[in-house]
Amino acid sequence: MTRILITAAGSYGDVAPYTGLGVRLREAGYDVALATHGTFAPLVEAAGLRFREVPGDVDTGHRAGGRKELLRAAAAFVRDFGSGLADAAVRGADLLVLSTTTAPLGWHLAEALRVPAIGAYLQPAHPTRAFPPAVGGTRSLGGPGNRALGRFSLRMVDRVYTDAARDLRIRLGLAPAAPRAVRARQERAGWPVLHGFSPAVVPRPADWRPGLDVVGNWWPHHDPATPLPAELDDFLRAGPPPVFIGFGSMAAGDGERLGGIAAQALRAAGLRGVLQTGRAGLAASGDDLLTVGEVPHALLFPEVAAVVHHAGAGTTAAGLRAGVPAVPVPVTADQPFWAGRLAALGAATAPVPFAELTAPRLAEALGRVVGEEAYARSARELARTLAAEDGAGHVLKAVERLA
C-alpha cells in the first residue's frame, strides 16, 4: 500500500483542512499519515489518520512584534519544525504532500528519500502580475510591481528557512544547497502544486507556469452525524439567526477587550451573537449572547446571519461554503488578502483592520452586512459554486498519477 505523508504547520486553520484531504486519500486506499504539532493529535486521530508529531511552537509568530521580531520568530519556528520533520518522514513515506509552510523543508525530505512530492497549498505563493503577495503583501502595485514584490517575498521566505534547511540537509546526509537554489530547481522541474481555494475566489493567474493549478477547497474532517452542543442548539432555536464572532488563533490574551467590543456592537445593531473563545479568550455575557468553544464551522455557520472573523484562509472559505456574508477583521499574514477578496466579491463589507476595531465601527458594519441583502446574495452565489467543486478529488488524481 502506498504510504502518503502529509505535512502541515501553523495554527488550526493551517492544519485542519488536511484532515479532510487525508480522509479522501485514505478512502481511496492509501496509507495516510499527517505530520504536524502535538496539539492537533486529537484532530488527526479523530479523522482516522496516522499521527506523526513534529515540534514547533504554534504561538511563536502570534507573539512576535515588529518585522524583525516576526522574521526571527518565524525562523525559530521552522527550525524547530524541521528538526522533527526528518523523524516523521524516515518512519516511512512513498509520497509527500506538502503545505505552503512545509514545502521549503519537504523538498529536502523528498530528495533524501527519493520519493515524489506534491504541493497542496491553502494560499497562492508564486509571484504573479495579478496581485501582490498574499502573505505580507500590500495594495496592488500594478503588474510589474506585483510580480517584483512576489519575487522579493520569496527571497524573504528563503531567508527564513536558511538555518532550518541547512540543519535538515546535514541531518539527511545531503550536499549543501541554499533554499533559493533548491526552490529554483523545483520550479525548473515544474513540480506540481494544487491550490485549495476556489477559482471563483482567486482565479488562476494567467502568468503562472504549467503545474500550478487552482482546484477548489478541501475541508476539515468532521462527523456529519455529530450534533451541535445542546446549549448552542437551544440558543439558535430561541430567536432569529445570530451573528458569529471569532478570531481563531489570533489576539491571544485580548479576549476581555474584544468581548466588550462585540457585546456593545451587537446590542447597538440589535443583533444576537455567538462568540467563539479561540486563543483570544473571547467572552461576553447577556441574554442575547452565547460564548462557545470549538465548534465545527461546517455545522455552525449555516445557522447564522453573518460571520465576523479574522479572515484566515480556512474561516474565510467556511463562511463562503455556508453562504453567509462576513465582516472581515484581518490581523496579520494572509488575512488582509482574503479580507480584500471577500469584499471585492461582494460577500463582505470593507475590511475593518484589527488595530482599528471599535464597537461603533463594528456595529455599523454589522448593520450593513445583515441589513443589505446584496451581501447575502453574493455569498449564496459563491456557496453554490464551491459546492460544485472537488478540490480533494483533484489532489487525489494528482497523487494517483505520481504514485
Tab-separated table of C-alpha atoms in Angstrom, residues 160-380:
chain	number	residue	atom	x	y	z
A	160	VAL	CA	13.631	32.496	6.981
A	161	TYR	CA	14.248	28.856	6.028
A	162	THR	CA	18.046	29.126	5.639
A	163	ASP	CA	19.073	27.746	9.044
A	164	ALA	CA	16.376	25.071	9.104
A	165	ALA	CA	17.245	23.875	5.592
A	166	ARG	CA	20.978	23.760	6.390
A	167	ASP	CA	20.381	21.698	9.532
A	168	LEU	CA	17.955	19.388	7.743
A	169	ARG	CA	20.330	18.688	4.849
A	170	ILE	CA	23.126	17.872	7.290
A	171	ARG	CA	20.790	15.551	9.176
A	172	LEU	CA	19.712	13.829	5.943
A	173	GLY	CA	23.263	13.496	4.586
A	174	LEU	CA	22.627	15.774	1.611
A	175	ALA	CA	25.150	18.063	-0.019
A	176	PRO	CA	24.834	21.736	0.983
A	177	ALA	CA	22.295	23.715	-1.047
A	178	ALA	CA	20.779	27.112	-0.366
A	179	PRO	CA	16.976	27.320	-0.098
A	180	ARG	CA	16.864	29.682	-3.083
A	181	ALA	CA	18.770	27.175	-5.231
A	182	VAL	CA	16.509	24.310	-4.188
A	183	ARG	CA	13.418	26.386	-4.929
A	184	ALA	CA	14.764	27.271	-8.383
A	185	ARG	CA	15.431	23.596	-9.081
A	186	GLN	CA	11.866	22.682	-8.098
A	187	GLU	CA	10.454	25.382	-10.358
A	188	ARG	CA	12.589	24.301	-13.318
A	189	ALA	CA	11.287	20.769	-12.810
A	190	GLY	CA	7.723	22.101	-12.858
A	191	TRP	CA	6.820	20.429	-9.580
A	192	PRO	CA	3.012	20.188	-9.215
A	193	VAL	CA	1.189	22.492	-6.805
A	194	LEU	CA	-2.569	22.318	-6.304
A	195	HIS	CA	-4.157	25.276	-4.546
A	196	GLY	CA	-7.034	24.548	-2.193
A	197	PHE	CA	-9.248	27.539	-2.834
A	198	SER	CA	-11.925	28.240	-5.387
A	199	PRO	CA	-11.056	29.838	-8.733
A	200	ALA	CA	-14.208	31.868	-8.183
A	201	VAL	CA	-12.500	33.458	-5.173
A	202	VAL	CA	-8.980	33.737	-6.627
A	203	PRO	CA	-8.800	32.982	-10.362
A	204	ARG	CA	-5.674	31.196	-11.536
A	205	PRO	CA	-3.203	33.882	-12.653
A	206	ALA	CA	-2.558	33.765	-16.389
A	207	ASP	CA	1.198	34.200	-15.893
A	208	TRP	CA	1.680	31.141	-13.667
A	209	ARG	CA	3.706	28.297	-15.134
A	210	PRO	CA	2.110	24.944	-16.043
A	211	GLY	CA	1.710	22.715	-12.995
A	212	LEU	CA	0.296	25.437	-10.762
A	213	ASP	CA	-3.433	24.755	-10.528
A	214	VAL	CA	-6.348	26.221	-8.560
A	215	VAL	CA	-8.687	23.315	-7.831
A	216	GLY	CA	-11.102	24.231	-5.029
A	217	ASN	CA	-11.111	23.718	-1.285
A	218	TRP	CA	-10.507	20.632	0.779
A	219	TRP	CA	-12.382	20.823	4.040
A	220	PRO	CA	-11.672	19.875	7.674
A	221	HIS	CA	-12.972	16.443	8.545
A	222	HIS	CA	-15.930	16.226	10.885
A	223	ASP	CA	-18.578	13.615	11.541
A	224	PRO	CA	-21.773	14.999	9.987
A	225	ALA	CA	-23.781	12.951	12.476
A	226	THR	CA	-22.273	14.895	15.393
A	227	PRO	CA	-24.897	17.319	16.744
A	228	LEU	CA	-24.279	20.855	17.871
A	229	PRO	CA	-23.839	21.219	21.638
A	230	ALA	CA	-27.262	21.268	23.286
A	231	GLU	CA	-26.815	24.744	24.764
A	232	LEU	CA	-25.855	26.153	21.368
A	233	ASP	CA	-28.712	24.381	19.614
A	234	ASP	CA	-31.175	25.768	22.158
A	235	PHE	CA	-29.787	29.279	21.705
A	236	LEU	CA	-30.090	29.090	17.927
A	237	ARG	CA	-33.722	27.985	18.198
A	238	ALA	CA	-34.631	30.677	20.718
A	239	GLY	CA	-34.595	33.609	18.297
A	240	PRO	CA	-33.537	34.933	14.908
A	241	PRO	CA	-30.203	33.776	13.428
A	242	PRO	CA	-27.347	35.319	15.418
A	243	VAL	CA	-24.035	36.709	14.238
A	244	PHE	CA	-20.903	34.623	14.789
A	245	ILE	CA	-17.858	36.474	16.140
A	246	GLY	CA	-14.498	34.757	16.485
A	247	PHE	CA	-10.816	35.398	15.838
A	248	GLY	CA	-9.463	31.856	15.800
A	249	SER	CA	-5.859	31.662	16.910
A	250	MET	CA	-5.354	35.430	16.781
A	251	ALA	CA	-5.231	38.076	19.522
A	252	ALA	CA	-4.105	35.866	22.388
A	253	GLY	CA	-4.984	37.385	25.762
A	254	ASP	CA	-7.128	40.156	24.280
A	255	GLY	CA	-10.429	38.426	24.967
A	256	GLU	CA	-11.850	40.783	27.584
A	257	ARG	CA	-11.467	43.861	25.386
A	258	LEU	CA	-12.761	42.067	22.297
A	259	GLY	CA	-15.694	40.625	24.236
A	260	GLY	CA	-16.681	44.103	25.335
A	261	ILE	CA	-16.468	45.439	21.786
A	262	ALA	CA	-18.514	42.519	20.459
A	263	ALA	CA	-21.238	42.856	23.092
A	264	GLN	CA	-21.580	46.625	22.615
A	265	ALA	CA	-21.660	46.334	18.830
A	266	LEU	CA	-24.260	43.577	18.824
A	267	ARG	CA	-26.503	45.493	21.202
A	268	ALA	CA	-26.162	48.676	19.136
A	269	ALA	CA	-27.053	46.763	15.967
A	270	GLY	CA	-29.943	44.933	17.652
A	271	LEU	CA	-28.490	41.502	16.929
A	272	ARG	CA	-27.907	38.267	18.817
A	273	GLY	CA	-24.409	36.821	18.880
A	274	VAL	CA	-22.411	33.619	19.257
A	275	LEU	CA	-18.860	34.334	20.436
A	276	GLN	CA	-16.166	31.708	19.988
A	277	THR	CA	-13.477	31.892	22.654
A	278	GLY	CA	-10.496	30.983	20.463
A	279	ARG	CA	-6.972	31.810	21.585
A	280	ALA	CA	-8.047	35.339	22.477
A	281	GLY	CA	-10.273	34.009	25.256
A	282	LEU	CA	-13.187	35.936	23.778
A	283	ALA	CA	-16.209	36.006	26.107
A	284	ALA	CA	-19.214	38.127	26.992
A	285	SER	CA	-22.497	37.605	28.790
A	286	GLY	CA	-26.058	38.678	28.146
A	287	ASP	CA	-29.467	37.330	27.219
A	288	ASP	CA	-28.745	37.592	23.505
A	289	LEU	CA	-25.145	36.341	23.710
A	290	LEU	CA	-23.667	32.864	23.956
A	291	THR	CA	-19.989	32.003	24.318
A	292	VAL	CA	-18.834	28.670	22.857
A	293	GLY	CA	-15.600	26.732	22.485
A	294	GLU	CA	-14.541	24.739	19.436
A	295	VAL	CA	-17.498	24.015	17.156
A	296	PRO	CA	-17.063	22.860	13.525
A	297	HIS	CA	-17.741	25.802	11.256
A	298	ALA	CA	-19.463	23.452	8.838
A	299	LEU	CA	-22.157	22.827	11.459
A	300	LEU	CA	-22.491	26.318	12.932
A	301	PHE	CA	-22.070	28.760	10.056
A	302	PRO	CA	-25.175	27.691	8.086
A	303	GLU	CA	-27.230	28.682	11.153
A	304	VAL	CA	-26.008	32.276	11.475
A	305	ALA	CA	-26.861	35.532	9.718
A	306	ALA	CA	-23.263	36.684	9.261
A	307	VAL	CA	-19.751	35.981	10.487
A	308	VAL	CA	-17.189	38.365	11.968
A	309	HIS	CA	-13.738	36.802	11.748
A	310	HIS	CA	-10.021	37.372	11.250
A	311	ALA	CA	-10.171	36.310	7.578
A	312	GLY	CA	-7.831	33.355	7.818
A	313	ALA	CA	-7.961	31.134	4.735
A	314	GLY	CA	-9.947	28.371	6.450
A	315	THR	CA	-12.524	30.564	8.166
A	316	THR	CA	-12.981	32.654	5.031
A	317	ALA	CA	-13.702	29.527	2.999
A	318	ALA	CA	-16.025	28.115	5.661
A	319	GLY	CA	-18.152	31.257	5.610
A	320	LEU	CA	-18.422	31.155	1.828
A	321	ARG	CA	-19.259	27.446	1.911
A	322	ALA	CA	-22.144	28.228	4.256
A	323	GLY	CA	-23.330	31.079	2.052
A	324	VAL	CA	-23.216	33.703	4.794
A	325	PRO	CA	-21.747	37.203	4.447
A	326	ALA	CA	-18.863	38.459	6.554
A	327	VAL	CA	-17.315	41.387	8.346
A	328	PRO	CA	-13.588	40.616	7.990
A	329	VAL	CA	-11.260	41.899	10.722
A	330	PRO	CA	-7.794	40.914	9.464
A	331	VAL	CA	-4.898	40.785	11.888
A	332	THR	CA	-1.763	39.625	10.042
A	333	ALA	CA	-0.154	37.320	7.451
A	334	ASP	CA	-2.508	36.375	4.583
A	335	GLN	CA	-5.620	37.680	6.337
A	336	PRO	CA	-5.715	41.119	4.640
A	337	PHE	CA	-5.509	39.321	1.290
A	338	TRP	CA	-8.559	37.119	1.971
A	339	ALA	CA	-10.449	40.010	3.551
A	340	GLY	CA	-9.890	42.040	0.412
A	341	ARG	CA	-11.062	39.171	-1.793
A	342	LEU	CA	-14.280	38.783	0.209
A	343	ALA	CA	-15.062	42.479	-0.109
A	344	ALA	CA	-14.228	42.538	-3.825
A	345	LEU	CA	-16.622	39.635	-4.393
A	346	GLY	CA	-19.425	41.457	-2.602
A	347	ALA	CA	-19.692	38.792	0.104
A	348	ALA	CA	-18.334	41.041	2.864
A	349	THR	CA	-18.136	44.626	3.989
A	350	ALA	CA	-14.906	46.516	3.564
A	351	PRO	CA	-12.298	45.038	5.932
A	352	VAL	CA	-12.022	46.528	9.410
A	353	PRO	CA	-8.322	46.244	10.351
A	354	PHE	CA	-7.943	44.642	13.759
A	355	ALA	CA	-5.975	47.606	15.117
A	356	GLU	CA	-8.874	49.904	14.187
A	357	LEU	CA	-11.690	47.761	15.603
A	358	THR	CA	-14.115	49.656	17.845
A	359	ALA	CA	-17.669	48.942	18.958
A	360	PRO	CA	-19.213	51.758	16.849
A	361	ARG	CA	-17.320	50.710	13.746
A	362	LEU	CA	-18.264	47.051	14.208
A	363	ALA	CA	-21.899	47.961	14.880
A	364	GLU	CA	-22.039	49.990	11.653
A	365	ALA	CA	-20.549	47.114	9.640
A	366	LEU	CA	-22.929	44.615	11.233
A	367	GLY	CA	-25.894	46.783	10.376
A	368	ARG	CA	-24.853	46.821	6.732
A	369	VAL	CA	-23.886	43.170	6.348
A	370	VAL	CA	-27.146	41.946	7.882
A	371	GLY	CA	-29.421	44.686	6.583
A	372	GLU	CA	-28.307	44.840	2.946
A	373	GLU	CA	-29.424	41.747	1.013
A	374	ALA	CA	-26.719	42.117	-1.643
A	375	TYR	CA	-24.063	40.754	0.720
A	376	ALA	CA	-26.028	37.587	1.487
A	377	ARG	CA	-26.960	37.131	-2.164
A	378	SER	CA	-23.307	37.257	-3.246
A	379	ALA	CA	-22.333	34.810	-0.505
A	380	ARG	CA	-25.068	32.364	-1.540
